[in-house]
mmCIF file of C-alpha atoms in Angstrom:
data_model
loop_
_atom_site.group_PDB
_atom_site.id
_atom_site.type_symbol
_atom_site.label_atom_id
_atom_site.label_comp_id
_atom_site.label_asym_id
_atom_site.label_seq_id
_atom_site.Cartn_x
_atom_site.Cartn_y
_atom_site.Cartn_z
ATOM 1 C CA MET A 26 17.280 18.786 44.868
ATOM 2 C CA PRO A 27 20.640 20.550 45.724
ATOM 3 C CA PRO A 28 22.876 21.407 42.395
ATOM 4 C CA ASP A 29 25.450 19.022 43.760
ATOM 5 C CA VAL A 30 23.065 16.016 43.887
ATOM 6 C CA LEU A 31 22.218 16.802 40.496
ATOM 7 C CA LYS A 32 25.779 16.258 39.129
ATOM 8 C CA THR A 33 26.117 13.062 40.472
ATOM 9 C CA LEU A 34 22.829 11.271 39.006
ATOM 10 C CA PRO A 35 23.471 9.085 35.979
ATOM 11 C CA ALA A 36 22.587 10.397 32.562
ATOM 12 C CA PRO A 37 19.307 8.737 31.253
ATOM 13 C CA VAL A 38 19.858 5.474 29.436
ATOM 14 C CA THR A 39 18.602 5.224 26.069
ATOM 15 C CA ALA A 40 17.800 1.614 23.976
ATOM 16 C CA ALA A 41 20.047 1.726 21.363
ATOM 17 C CA PRO A 42 18.889 0.122 17.762
ATOM 18 C CA ALA A 43 20.253 -3.487 17.155
ATOM 19 C CA PRO A 44 23.270 -3.577 15.178
ATOM 20 C CA GLY A 45 22.248 -3.400 11.298
ATOM 21 C CA SER A 46 18.580 -3.253 12.258
ATOM 22 C CA GLY A 47 18.247 -0.430 9.710
ATOM 23 C CA HIS A 48 15.264 0.646 12.190
ATOM 24 C CA ALA A 49 15.409 2.761 15.276
ATOM 25 C CA GLU A 50 13.040 0.443 17.002
ATOM 26 C CA GLY A 51 15.609 -2.289 16.505
ATOM 27 C CA VAL A 52 13.753 -4.611 14.561
ATOM 28 C CA SER A 53 15.346 -5.610 11.417
ATOM 29 C CA ASN A 54 13.587 -6.392 8.108
ATOM 30 C CA ASP A 55 14.718 -9.981 8.175
ATOM 31 C CA GLU A 56 13.441 -10.405 11.859
ATOM 32 C CA PHE A 57 10.102 -8.458 11.080
ATOM 33 C CA ARG A 58 9.336 -10.801 7.883
ATOM 34 C CA ALA A 59 10.291 -14.075 9.843
ATOM 35 C CA ALA A 60 7.992 -13.347 12.771
ATOM 36 C CA MET A 61 5.200 -12.578 10.151
ATOM 37 C CA SER A 62 5.682 -15.680 8.112
ATOM 38 C CA ARG A 63 4.364 -17.643 11.077
ATOM 39 C CA LEU A 64 1.211 -15.937 10.498
ATOM 40 C CA ALA A 65 -1.001 -17.942 7.980
ATOM 41 C CA GLY A 66 -2.927 -16.213 5.616
ATOM 42 C CA GLY A 67 -5.511 -16.817 3.194
ATOM 43 C CA VAL A 68 -4.841 -16.008 -0.430
ATOM 44 C CA VAL A 69 -6.714 -14.180 -3.243
ATOM 45 C CA LEU A 70 -6.286 -12.536 -6.261
ATOM 46 C CA VAL A 71 -7.387 -9.125 -6.625
ATOM 47 C CA THR A 72 -8.282 -7.799 -10.005
ATOM 48 C CA ALA A 73 -9.476 -4.793 -11.897
ATOM 49 C CA GLN A 74 -9.879 -3.504 -15.436
ATOM 50 C CA GLU A 75 -8.085 -0.518 -16.746
ATOM 51 C CA PRO A 76 -10.322 2.342 -17.292
ATOM 52 C CA PRO A 77 -10.942 2.914 -21.321
ATOM 53 C CA LEU A 78 -8.045 4.667 -22.911
ATOM 54 C CA ASP A 79 -10.564 7.939 -23.684
ATOM 55 C CA PRO A 80 -13.213 7.916 -21.056
ATOM 56 C CA ASP A 81 -15.141 10.437 -23.004
ATOM 57 C CA ASP A 82 -15.415 8.443 -26.263
ATOM 58 C CA PRO A 83 -17.958 5.486 -25.774
ATOM 59 C CA GLN A 84 -16.302 3.879 -28.883
ATOM 60 C CA ALA A 85 -12.519 3.779 -27.009
ATOM 61 C CA PRO A 86 -11.202 0.271 -26.226
ATOM 62 C CA GLU A 87 -11.641 -0.789 -22.973
ATOM 63 C CA GLY A 88 -8.535 -1.365 -20.889
ATOM 64 C CA GLU A 89 -6.725 -4.597 -20.338
ATOM 65 C CA TYR A 90 -7.510 -6.748 -17.044
ATOM 66 C CA ALA A 91 -5.121 -6.513 -14.146
ATOM 67 C CA GLY A 92 -4.350 -8.899 -11.162
ATOM 68 C CA MET A 93 -2.213 -9.577 -8.180
ATOM 69 C CA THR A 94 -2.054 -12.290 -5.487
ATOM 70 C CA ALA A 95 -2.502 -10.884 -2.045
ATOM 71 C CA THR A 96 -2.312 -12.358 1.364
ATOM 72 C CA ALA A 97 -2.731 -9.316 3.318
ATOM 73 C CA PHE A 98 -6.625 -9.397 3.043
ATOM 74 C CA LEU A 99 -9.357 -8.872 5.905
ATOM 75 C CA SER A 100 -12.742 -8.154 6.851
ATOM 76 C CA VAL A 101 -12.966 -4.964 8.538
ATOM 77 C CA SER A 102 -16.794 -4.459 9.187
ATOM 78 C CA LEU A 103 -20.136 -6.025 8.689
ATOM 79 C CA ASP A 104 -22.080 -2.876 8.851
ATOM 80 C CA PRO A 105 -21.265 -1.567 6.036
ATOM 81 C CA PRO A 106 -19.609 -4.481 4.524
ATOM 82 C CA LEU A 107 -16.014 -3.470 4.063
ATOM 83 C CA VAL A 108 -12.950 -5.288 3.324
ATOM 84 C CA LEU A 109 -9.102 -4.167 3.311
ATOM 85 C CA VAL A 110 -6.227 -5.288 0.992
ATOM 86 C CA SER A 111 -2.727 -3.860 1.455
ATOM 87 C CA LEU A 112 -0.864 -3.036 -1.909
ATOM 88 C CA ARG A 113 2.813 -2.368 -2.377
ATOM 89 C CA THR A 114 2.857 1.668 -2.772
ATOM 90 C CA GLY A 115 3.629 2.208 -6.655
ATOM 91 C CA SER A 116 3.019 -0.957 -7.422
ATOM 92 C CA ARG A 117 0.682 -1.644 -10.832
ATOM 93 C CA MET A 118 -2.220 -2.538 -9.068
ATOM 94 C CA ASP A 119 -2.080 0.282 -6.402
ATOM 95 C CA ASP A 120 -1.641 2.794 -9.236
ATOM 96 C CA LEU A 121 -4.663 1.416 -11.175
ATOM 97 C CA LEU A 122 -6.778 1.376 -8.044
ATOM 98 C CA ASP A 123 -5.581 4.866 -7.470
ATOM 99 C CA GLU A 124 -7.737 5.553 -10.515
ATOM 100 C CA GLN A 125 -10.166 2.681 -10.605
ATOM 101 C CA PRO A 126 -12.405 2.620 -7.532
ATOM 102 C CA LEU A 127 -13.792 -0.784 -8.775
ATOM 103 C CA TRP A 128 -12.324 -3.880 -8.430
ATOM 104 C CA GLY A 129 -12.683 -7.779 -7.710
ATOM 105 C CA VAL A 130 -11.357 -10.456 -5.473
ATOM 106 C CA SER A 131 -11.378 -14.272 -5.609
ATOM 107 C CA MET A 132 -10.602 -16.602 -2.495
ATOM 108 C CA LEU A 133 -8.196 -19.266 -4.153
ATOM 109 C CA THR A 134 -8.977 -22.974 -3.559
ATOM 110 C CA GLY A 135 -5.749 -25.256 -2.554
ATOM 111 C CA SER A 136 -5.846 -26.386 -6.031
ATOM 112 C CA GLN A 137 -5.264 -22.681 -7.661
ATOM 113 C CA ARG A 138 -1.825 -22.512 -6.055
ATOM 114 C CA HIS A 139 -0.745 -22.027 -10.026
ATOM 115 C CA ILE A 140 -2.877 -18.821 -10.244
ATOM 116 C CA ALA A 141 -1.373 -17.452 -7.082
ATOM 117 C CA GLY A 142 2.151 -17.914 -8.335
ATOM 118 C CA ARG A 143 1.409 -16.816 -11.596
ATOM 119 C CA PHE A 144 0.253 -13.482 -10.377
ATOM 120 C CA ALA A 145 3.055 -13.161 -7.660
ATOM 121 C CA MET A 146 5.970 -13.621 -10.017
ATOM 122 C CA LYS A 147 8.488 -10.802 -10.789
ATOM 123 C CA GLY A 148 9.298 -9.833 -14.357
ATOM 124 C CA ARG A 149 6.135 -11.612 -15.281
ATOM 125 C CA LEU A 150 4.574 -11.485 -18.898
ATOM 126 C CA SER A 151 1.777 -9.003 -19.598
ATOM 127 C CA ASP A 152 -1.596 -9.379 -17.379
ATOM 128 C CA ARG A 153 -3.536 -10.055 -20.906
ATOM 129 C CA LEU A 154 -1.222 -13.164 -21.469
ATOM 130 C CA LEU A 155 -1.765 -14.270 -17.495
ATOM 131 C CA PHE A 156 -5.389 -14.369 -17.736
ATOM 132 C CA GLU A 157 -5.393 -16.372 -21.261
ATOM 133 C CA ASP A 158 -5.630 -20.078 -19.600
ATOM 134 C CA ILE A 159 -7.544 -19.094 -16.331
ATOM 135 C CA PRO A 160 -11.530 -19.353 -16.480
ATOM 136 C CA TYR A 161 -13.052 -16.474 -14.993
ATOM 137 C CA THR A 162 -16.148 -14.404 -15.538
ATOM 138 C CA ARG A 163 -16.571 -10.824 -15.620
ATOM 139 C CA GLY A 164 -18.146 -9.132 -12.718
ATOM 140 C CA ASP A 165 -21.387 -7.573 -13.559
ATOM 141 C CA ILE A 166 -20.836 -4.300 -11.289
ATOM 142 C CA THR A 167 -17.109 -3.888 -11.579
ATOM 143 C CA GLY A 168 -16.361 -5.683 -14.931
ATOM 144 C CA ALA A 169 -13.262 -7.304 -12.925
ATOM 145 C CA PRO A 170 -12.524 -10.728 -13.563
ATOM 146 C CA LEU A 171 -13.344 -13.208 -11.140
ATOM 147 C CA VAL A 172 -11.712 -16.842 -11.136
ATOM 148 C CA GLY A 173 -13.675 -19.744 -11.779
ATOM 149 C CA GLY A 174 -13.922 -22.478 -9.055
ATOM 150 C CA ALA A 175 -12.761 -20.082 -6.117
ATOM 151 C CA LEU A 176 -14.005 -20.524 -2.700
ATOM 152 C CA ALA A 177 -15.729 -17.094 -2.841
ATOM 153 C CA THR A 178 -15.729 -13.715 -5.133
ATOM 154 C CA MET A 179 -16.399 -10.053 -4.270
ATOM 155 C CA GLU A 180 -16.862 -7.161 -6.183
ATOM 156 C CA CYS A 181 -15.559 -4.035 -4.361
ATOM 157 C CA ARG A 182 -15.570 -0.147 -4.605
ATOM 158 C CA THR A 183 -12.778 1.606 -2.844
ATOM 159 C CA GLU A 184 -14.059 3.602 -0.032
ATOM 160 C CA GLN A 185 -10.650 4.668 1.084
ATOM 161 C CA ARG A 186 -6.868 4.695 0.923
ATOM 162 C CA VAL A 187 -4.615 4.733 3.706
ATOM 163 C CA GLU A 188 -1.108 5.248 3.157
ATOM 164 C CA ALA A 189 1.034 3.116 5.809
ATOM 165 C CA GLY A 190 4.811 2.786 5.670
ATOM 166 C CA ASP A 191 5.756 1.364 2.049
ATOM 167 C CA HIS A 192 2.339 0.058 1.356
ATOM 168 C CA THR A 193 -1.151 1.530 0.678
ATOM 169 C CA LEU A 194 -4.220 0.130 2.885
ATOM 170 C CA VAL A 195 -7.057 0.025 0.314
ATOM 171 C CA ILE A 196 -10.335 -0.216 1.750
ATOM 172 C CA GLY A 197 -13.251 -1.498 0.041
ATOM 173 C CA ARG A 198 -17.034 -1.711 0.241
ATOM 174 C CA VAL A 199 -18.399 -4.933 -0.816
ATOM 175 C CA LEU A 200 -21.276 -4.403 -3.664
ATOM 176 C CA SER A 201 -21.548 -8.281 -4.313
ATOM 177 C CA ALA A 202 -20.173 -11.683 -2.675
ATOM 178 C CA ARG A 203 -20.796 -14.892 -3.859
ATOM 179 C CA VAL A 204 -19.791 -18.455 -2.894
ATOM 180 C CA PRO A 205 -20.003 -20.644 -6.225
ATOM 181 C CA SER A 206 -17.689 -23.404 -5.006
ATOM 182 C CA ALA A 207 -18.258 -25.272 -1.831
ATOM 183 C CA GLU A 208 -15.381 -27.949 -2.900
ATOM 184 C CA GLY A 209 -12.083 -27.820 -1.415
ATOM 185 C CA GLY A 210 -9.971 -26.057 1.176
ATOM 186 C CA PRO A 211 -8.511 -22.682 0.856
ATOM 187 C CA LEU A 212 -4.831 -21.863 -0.236
ATOM 188 C CA VAL A 213 -2.893 -20.563 2.512
ATOM 189 C CA TYR A 214 0.258 -18.838 2.774
ATOM 190 C CA PHE A 215 2.642 -19.873 5.776
ATOM 191 C CA LYS A 216 6.569 -19.357 6.543
ATOM 192 C CA GLY A 217 6.940 -18.127 2.769
ATOM 193 C CA ARG A 218 5.527 -21.058 0.834
ATOM 194 C CA TYR A 219 1.715 -21.760 -0.504
ATOM 195 C CA ARG A 220 0.224 -24.555 0.968
ATOM 196 C CA GLN A 221 -3.144 -26.406 1.073
ATOM 197 C CA LEU A 222 -5.115 -27.515 3.960
ATOM 198 C CA ASN A 223 -6.194 -31.156 3.955
#
């Protein structure tokens, strides 16, 4: 192409980010949250037990239980059985599962909304107090508390941790899976609220 023609071609157009979006792609945090709130998700309680204060001392006291409500939980693979949970990077559960590979999951029923709310609130009480009046059994493999009356419970061992933006994706191998309760429907999170399926 002759040089004089090149001078007359318009400059390439690049998409500008939306005003105040905070992201080069033009999607604001509020827009992203609003869109994702339309995706209904099941609600689970992820639990683990802190390692002993002194792992070399068999008489050392065991660590406390910890729990966290999660809605980003899904099945990854059937063979081997793998699940994934997304944790906010730097959260207590993220830090704990970075050192403790064994954890539990309880799939909550619609009547267990109070449990989900309790373990999701900010500025909450200590985990020891949160577990005080909740019926649970201790997992045979993981030692993690598994909520009584849950739709299903699983015990898992971390296989992989993947950093993804401001979250950590924890992929766990399912070591045990039980369906202790066939009653009631699931607790669902939709449009920013816990909901019960009839």
